[in-house]
Amino acid sequence: MKDPIFLAIPSEPATEADLQVGRDLLDTLAAHAEGCVGMAANMIGISKRIIVFDNEGTYMVMYNPEIVKQSDRYEAEEGCLSLEGRRKAIRYRSIKVKYKNEAFQTRFKTYTGWAAQIIQHEIDHCNGILI
């Protein structure tokens, strides 16, 4: 999906009925592994709060992710499959995320470094923020 109008619309919360969307998104990320480290469901045309990302070599899916804590702000430069070129973005080196896993259980986890940056980028997609 490359339509900036669609991508700028905040996504709806995911439900257990959307578990297959998460699996499809994981497959799509794997198919684009050479040039992509994360995706949000709106990137495949589904406006749900679901993200997938490469977590140090293991693909992970999050339903309804939200950042509940962040620290150590910095400026990054990022690219995106949905948009041409690279853009600057404010990121945080450490984030704590609340999300639902594939069993739709609520989890909290702290991420740092590259994984944290990927998650922030994908959550921006869920929020309708174009990088």
Coordinates of N, CA and C in Angstrom, one line a residue:
M1 N 0.8 -1.2 0.0 CA 0.0 0.0 0.0 C 0.9 1.2 0.0
K2 N 0.7 2.1 -1.0 CA 1.5 3.3 -1.1 C 0.6 4.6 -1.1
D3 N -0.7 4.4 -0.8 CA -1.6 5.6 -0.8 C -1.4 6.4 0.5
P4 N -0.9 7.6 0.4 CA -0.6 8.4 1.6 C -1.9 8.8 2.3
I5 N -3.0 8.9 1.6 CA -4.3 9.2 2.3 C -4.7 8.0 3.2
F6 N -4.7 6.8 2.7 CA -5.0 5.6 3.5 C -4.1 5.5 4.6
L7 N -2.8 5.6 4.4 CA -1.7 5.4 5.4 C -1.8 6.4 6.5
A8 N -2.4 7.6 6.2 CA -2.5 8.7 7.2 C -3.7 8.5 8.2
I9 N -4.5 7.5 7.9 CA -5.7 7.2 8.8 C -5.3 6.3 9.9
P10 N -5.5 6.7 11.2 CA -5.1 5.8 12.3 C -5.9 4.5 12.2
S11 N -5.2 3.4 12.5 CA -5.8 2.1 12.4 C -6.7 1.8 13.6
E12 N -7.6 0.9 13.3 CA -8.6 0.4 14.4 C -7.9 -0.6 15.2
P13 N -8.4 -0.8 16.5 CA -7.8 -1.8 17.3 C -8.1 -3.2 16.7
A14 N -7.1 -4.1 16.9 CA -7.2 -5.5 16.4 C -8.0 -6.2 17.5
T15 N -8.7 -7.3 17.0 CA -9.4 -8.2 17.9 C -8.9 -9.6 17.6
E16 N -9.3 -10.6 18.3 CA -8.9 -12.0 18.1 C -9.3 -12.4 16.7
A17 N -10.3 -11.8 16.1 CA -10.7 -12.2 14.7 C -9.6 -11.8 13.7
D18 N -8.6 -11.0 14.2 CA -7.6 -10.5 13.3 C -6.3 -11.3 13.4
L19 N -6.3 -12.4 14.1 CA -5.1 -13.2 14.3 C -4.5 -13.6 13.0
Q20 N -5.3 -14.0 12.0 CA -4.8 -14.4 10.7 C -4.1 -13.3 10.0
V21 N -4.6 -12.0 10.2 CA -3.9 -10.9 9.6 C -2.5 -10.8 10.1
G22 N -2.3 -11.0 11.3 CA -0.9 -11.0 11.9 C -0.1 -12.1 11.2
R23 N -0.6 -13.3 11.0 CA 0.1 -14.4 10.4 C 0.4 -14.0 8.9
D24 N -0.5 -13.4 8.2 CA -0.3 -12.9 6.9 C 0.8 -11.9 6.8
L25 N 0.8 -11.0 7.8 CA 1.8 -9.9 7.8 C 3.2 -10.5 8.1
L26 N 3.3 -11.5 8.9 CA 4.6 -12.2 9.1 C 5.1 -12.8 7.8
D27 N 4.2 -13.4 7.1 CA 4.6 -14.0 5.8 C 5.0 -12.9 4.8
T28 N 4.3 -11.8 4.8 CA 4.7 -10.7 3.9 C 6.0 -10.1 4.3
L29 N 6.3 -10.0 5.6 CA 7.6 -9.5 6.0 C 8.7 -10.5 5.6
A30 N 8.5 -11.7 5.8 CA 9.5 -12.7 5.4 C 9.7 -12.7 3.9
A31 N 8.7 -12.4 3.1 CA 8.9 -12.3 1.6 C 9.7 -11.1 1.2
H32 N 9.7 -10.1 2.1 CA 10.4 -8.8 1.8 C 11.7 -8.7 2.7
A33 N 12.2 -9.8 3.2 CA 13.2 -9.7 4.2 C 14.5 -9.0 3.7
E34 N 14.8 -9.0 2.5 CA 16.0 -8.4 2.0 C 16.0 -6.9 2.1
G35 N 14.8 -6.3 2.1 CA 14.7 -4.8 2.1 C 13.8 -4.3 3.2
C36 N 13.4 -5.1 4.2 CA 12.4 -4.7 5.1 C 12.6 -5.4 6.5
V37 N 12.5 -4.6 7.6 CA 12.7 -5.2 8.9 C 11.4 -5.1 9.8
G38 N 10.4 -4.5 9.2 CA 9.1 -4.3 10.0 C 8.0 -3.9 9.1
M39 N 6.8 -4.2 9.5 CA 5.6 -3.8 8.7 C 4.4 -3.6 9.7
A40 N 3.5 -2.8 9.2 CA 2.2 -2.6 9.9 C 1.1 -3.1 9.0
A41 N 0.0 -3.5 9.6 CA -1.1 -4.0 8.8 C -1.6 -3.1 7.7
N42 N -1.5 -1.8 8.0 CA -2.0 -0.8 6.9 C -1.1 -0.8 5.7
M43 N 0.1 -1.3 5.8 CA 1.0 -1.4 4.7 C 0.5 -2.5 3.7
I44 N -0.4 -3.4 4.1 CA -0.9 -4.4 3.2 C -2.4 -4.2 3.0
G45 N -2.9 -2.9 3.3 CA -4.2 -2.5 3.1 C -5.3 -2.9 4.1
I46 N -4.8 -3.2 5.3 CA -5.7 -3.6 6.4 C -5.5 -2.6 7.6
S47 N -6.5 -1.8 7.9 CA -6.4 -0.8 8.9 C -6.6 -1.3 10.3
K48 N -5.7 -2.1 10.8 CA -5.8 -2.7 12.1 C -4.4 -2.4 12.8
R49 N -4.5 -2.3 14.1 CA -3.3 -2.0 14.9 C -2.5 -3.4 15.1
I50 N -1.8 -3.8 14.1 CA -1.0 -5.0 14.1 C 0.4 -4.6 13.5
I51 N 1.5 -5.0 14.1 CA 2.8 -4.8 13.6 C 3.6 -6.1 13.7
V52 N 4.6 -6.3 12.8 CA 5.5 -7.4 12.8 C 6.9 -6.8 12.6
F53 N 7.9 -7.4 13.2 CA 9.3 -6.9 13.1 C 10.3 -8.0 13.3
D54 N 11.5 -7.7 12.8 CA 12.6 -8.6 13.0 C 13.2 -8.2 14.4
N55 N 13.1 -9.1 15.3 CA 13.6 -9.0 16.7 C 14.9 -9.8 16.8
E56 N 16.0 -9.2 16.4 CA 17.3 -9.9 16.4 C 17.2 -11.3 15.8
G57 N 16.7 -11.4 14.6 CA 16.7 -12.6 13.9 C 15.4 -13.5 14.0
T58 N 14.5 -13.1 14.9 CA 13.2 -13.8 15.0 C 12.1 -12.8 14.7
Y59 N 11.2 -13.2 13.8 CA 10.1 -12.3 13.5 C 9.0 -12.4 14.7
M60 N 8.5 -11.3 15.0 CA 7.5 -11.2 16.1 C 6.3 -10.4 15.6
V61 N 5.1 -10.7 16.1 CA 3.9 -10.0 15.9 C 3.4 -9.4 17.2
M62 N 2.9 -8.1 17.1 CA 2.2 -7.5 18.2 C 0.9 -7.0 17.7
Y63 N -0.1 -7.2 18.6 CA -1.5 -6.7 18.3 C -1.7 -5.6 19.3
N64 N -2.2 -4.5 18.8 CA -2.5 -3.3 19.6 C -1.3 -2.8 20.4
P65 N -0.2 -2.6 19.8 CA 1.0 -2.2 20.5 C 0.9 -0.7 20.9
E66 N 1.3 -0.4 22.1 CA 1.4 1.0 22.5 C 2.7 1.2 23.4
I67 N 3.3 2.3 23.2 CA 4.5 2.6 24.0 C 4.0 3.3 25.2
V68 N 4.4 2.7 26.4 CA 4.0 3.2 27.7 C 5.1 3.9 28.4
K69 N 6.4 3.8 27.9 CA 7.5 4.5 28.5 C 8.6 4.6 27.5
Q70 N 9.3 5.7 27.5 CA 10.4 5.9 26.5 C 11.5 6.7 27.1
S71 N 12.7 6.5 26.7 CA 13.8 7.3 27.2 C 15.0 7.4 26.2
D72 N 15.8 8.4 26.4 CA 17.0 8.6 25.6 C 16.7 8.9 24.1
R73 N 16.1 10.1 23.9 CA 15.7 10.6 22.6 C 16.9 10.8 21.7
Y74 N 16.7 10.6 20.4 CA 17.7 10.9 19.4 C 17.0 11.1 18.0
E75 N 17.7 11.6 17.0 CA 17.2 11.7 15.7 C 17.7 10.6 14.8
A76 N 16.8 10.0 14.1 CA 17.2 8.9 13.2 C 16.8 9.3 11.7
E77 N 17.3 8.6 10.8 CA 16.9 8.7 9.4 C 16.4 7.4 8.9
E78 N 15.2 7.3 8.4 CA 14.6 6.1 8.1 C 14.0 6.0 6.7
G79 N 13.9 4.8 6.1 CA 13.3 4.6 4.9 C 12.0 3.8 5.2
C80 N 11.2 3.6 4.1 CA 9.9 2.8 4.3 C 9.5 2.2 3.0
L81 N 9.0 1.0 3.0 CA 8.5 0.4 1.8 C 7.4 1.1 1.2
S82 N 6.6 1.8 2.0 CA 5.4 2.5 1.5 C 5.7 3.9 0.9
L83 N 6.9 4.4 1.2 CA 7.2 5.8 0.8 C 8.6 5.8 0.1
E84 N 8.8 6.7 -0.8 CA 10.1 6.9 -1.5 C 11.0 7.7 -0.6
G85 N 12.3 7.4 -0.7 CA 13.3 8.2 0.0 C 13.5 7.9 1.5
R86 N 14.3 8.7 2.1 CA 14.5 8.6 3.5 C 14.1 9.9 4.2
R87 N 13.7 9.8 5.5 CA 13.2 10.9 6.3 C 13.8 10.9 7.7
K88 N 13.9 12.0 8.3 CA 14.3 12.1 9.7 C 13.1 11.9 10.6
A89 N 13.4 11.2 11.7 CA 12.3 11.0 12.7 C 13.0 11.0 14.1
I90 N 12.2 11.4 15.1 CA 12.6 11.4 16.5 C 12.3 10.0 17.0
R91 N 13.3 9.4 17.6 CA 13.1 8.1 18.2 C 13.7 8.1 19.6
Y92 N 13.5 7.0 20.3 CA 14.0 6.8 21.7 C 14.8 5.5 21.7
R93 N 15.9 5.5 22.4 CA 16.7 4.3 22.4 C 16.1 3.1 23.2
S94 N 15.3 3.5 24.2 CA 14.7 2.5 25.0 C 13.2 2.8 25.1
I95 N 12.3 1.7 24.9 CA 10.9 1.9 25.0 C 10.3 0.7 25.7
K96 N 9.3 0.9 26.4 CA 8.5 -0.2 27.0 C 7.2 -0.2 26.3
V97 N 6.8 -1.4 25.8 CA 5.6 -1.6 24.9 C 4.6 -2.5 25.6
K98 N 3.4 -2.1 25.6 CA 2.2 -2.9 26.0 C 1.6 -3.4 24.7
Y99 N 1.3 -4.7 24.6 CA 0.8 -5.3 23.4 C 0.1 -6.6 23.8
K100 N -0.6 -7.2 22.8 CA -1.2 -8.5 22.9 C -0.4 -9.4 22.0
N101 N -0.1 -10.6 22.5 CA 0.7 -11.6 21.7 C -0.2 -12.4 20.9
E102 N 0.3 -13.5 20.3 CA -0.5 -14.3 19.4 C -1.6 -15.2 20.1
A103 N -1.5 -15.2 21.4 CA -2.6 -15.9 22.2 C -3.5 -14.8 22.7
F104 N -3.3 -13.6 22.3 CA -4.1 -12.4 22.6 C -4.0 -12.1 24.1
Q105 N -2.9 -12.4 24.7 CA -2.6 -12.1 26.1 C -1.8 -10.8 26.2
T106 N -2.2 -10.0 27.1 CA -1.5 -8.7 27.3 C -0.1 -8.9 27.9
R107 N 0.9 -8.3 27.2 CA 2.3 -8.4 27.6 C 2.9 -7.0 27.7
F108 N 4.0 -6.9 28.4 CA 4.8 -5.7 28.5 C 6.3 -6.1 28.3
K109 N 7.0 -5.4 27.4 CA 8.4 -5.7 27.2 C 9.1 -4.4 26.9
T110 N 10.4 -4.4 27.4 CA 11.3 -3.2 27.1 C 12.2 -3.6 25.9
Y111 N 12.3 -2.7 25.0 CA 13.1 -2.9 23.8 C 14.1 -1.8 23.7
T112 N 15.3 -2.1 23.2 CA 16.3 -1.1 23.1 C 16.9 -1.1 21.7
G113 N 17.7 -0.1 21.3 CA 18.4 -0.1 20.1 C 17.6 -0.2 18.8
W114 N 18.1 -1.1 17.9 CA 17.5 -1.2 16.6 C 16.0 -1.7 16.7
A115 N 15.8 -2.7 17.5 CA 14.4 -3.3 17.7 C 13.5 -2.2 18.1
A116 N 13.9 -1.3 19.1 CA 13.1 -0.2 19.5 C 12.8 0.8 18.4
Q117 N 13.7 1.0 17.6 CA 13.5 2.0 16.5 C 12.5 1.4 15.5
I118 N 12.6 0.1 15.1 CA 11.7 -0.5 14.2 C 10.3 -0.5 14.8
I119 N 10.1 -0.8 16.0 CA 8.8 -0.8 16.7 C 8.2 0.6 16.6
Q120 N 9.0 1.6 17.0 CA 8.4 3.0 16.9 C 8.0 3.4 15.5
H121 N 8.7 3.0 14.5 CA 8.3 3.3 13.1 C 7.0 2.6 12.8
E122 N 6.8 1.3 13.2 CA 5.6 0.6 12.8 C 4.4 1.1 13.7
I123 N 4.6 1.5 14.9 CA 3.5 2.1 15.7 C 3.1 3.4 15.1
D124 N 4.1 4.2 14.6 CA 3.7 5.4 13.8 C 2.8 5.1 12.7
H125 N 3.0 4.0 12.0 CA 2.1 3.6 10.9 C 0.7 3.4 11.5
C126 N 0.6 2.6 12.6 CA -0.7 2.4 13.2 C -1.4 3.7 13.6
N127 N -0.6 4.7 14.0 CA -1.2 6.0 14.4 C -1.5 6.9 13.2
G128 N -1.2 6.5 12.0 CA -1.4 7.3 10.8 C -0.3 8.3 10.6
I129 N 0.8 8.1 11.2 CA 2.0 9.0 11.0 C 2.8 8.5 9.9
L130 N 3.0 9.3 8.9 CA 3.9 9.0 7.8 C 5.3 9.5 8.0
I131 N 6.2 8.6 7.9 CA 7.6 9.0 8.1 C 8.2 9.5 6.8

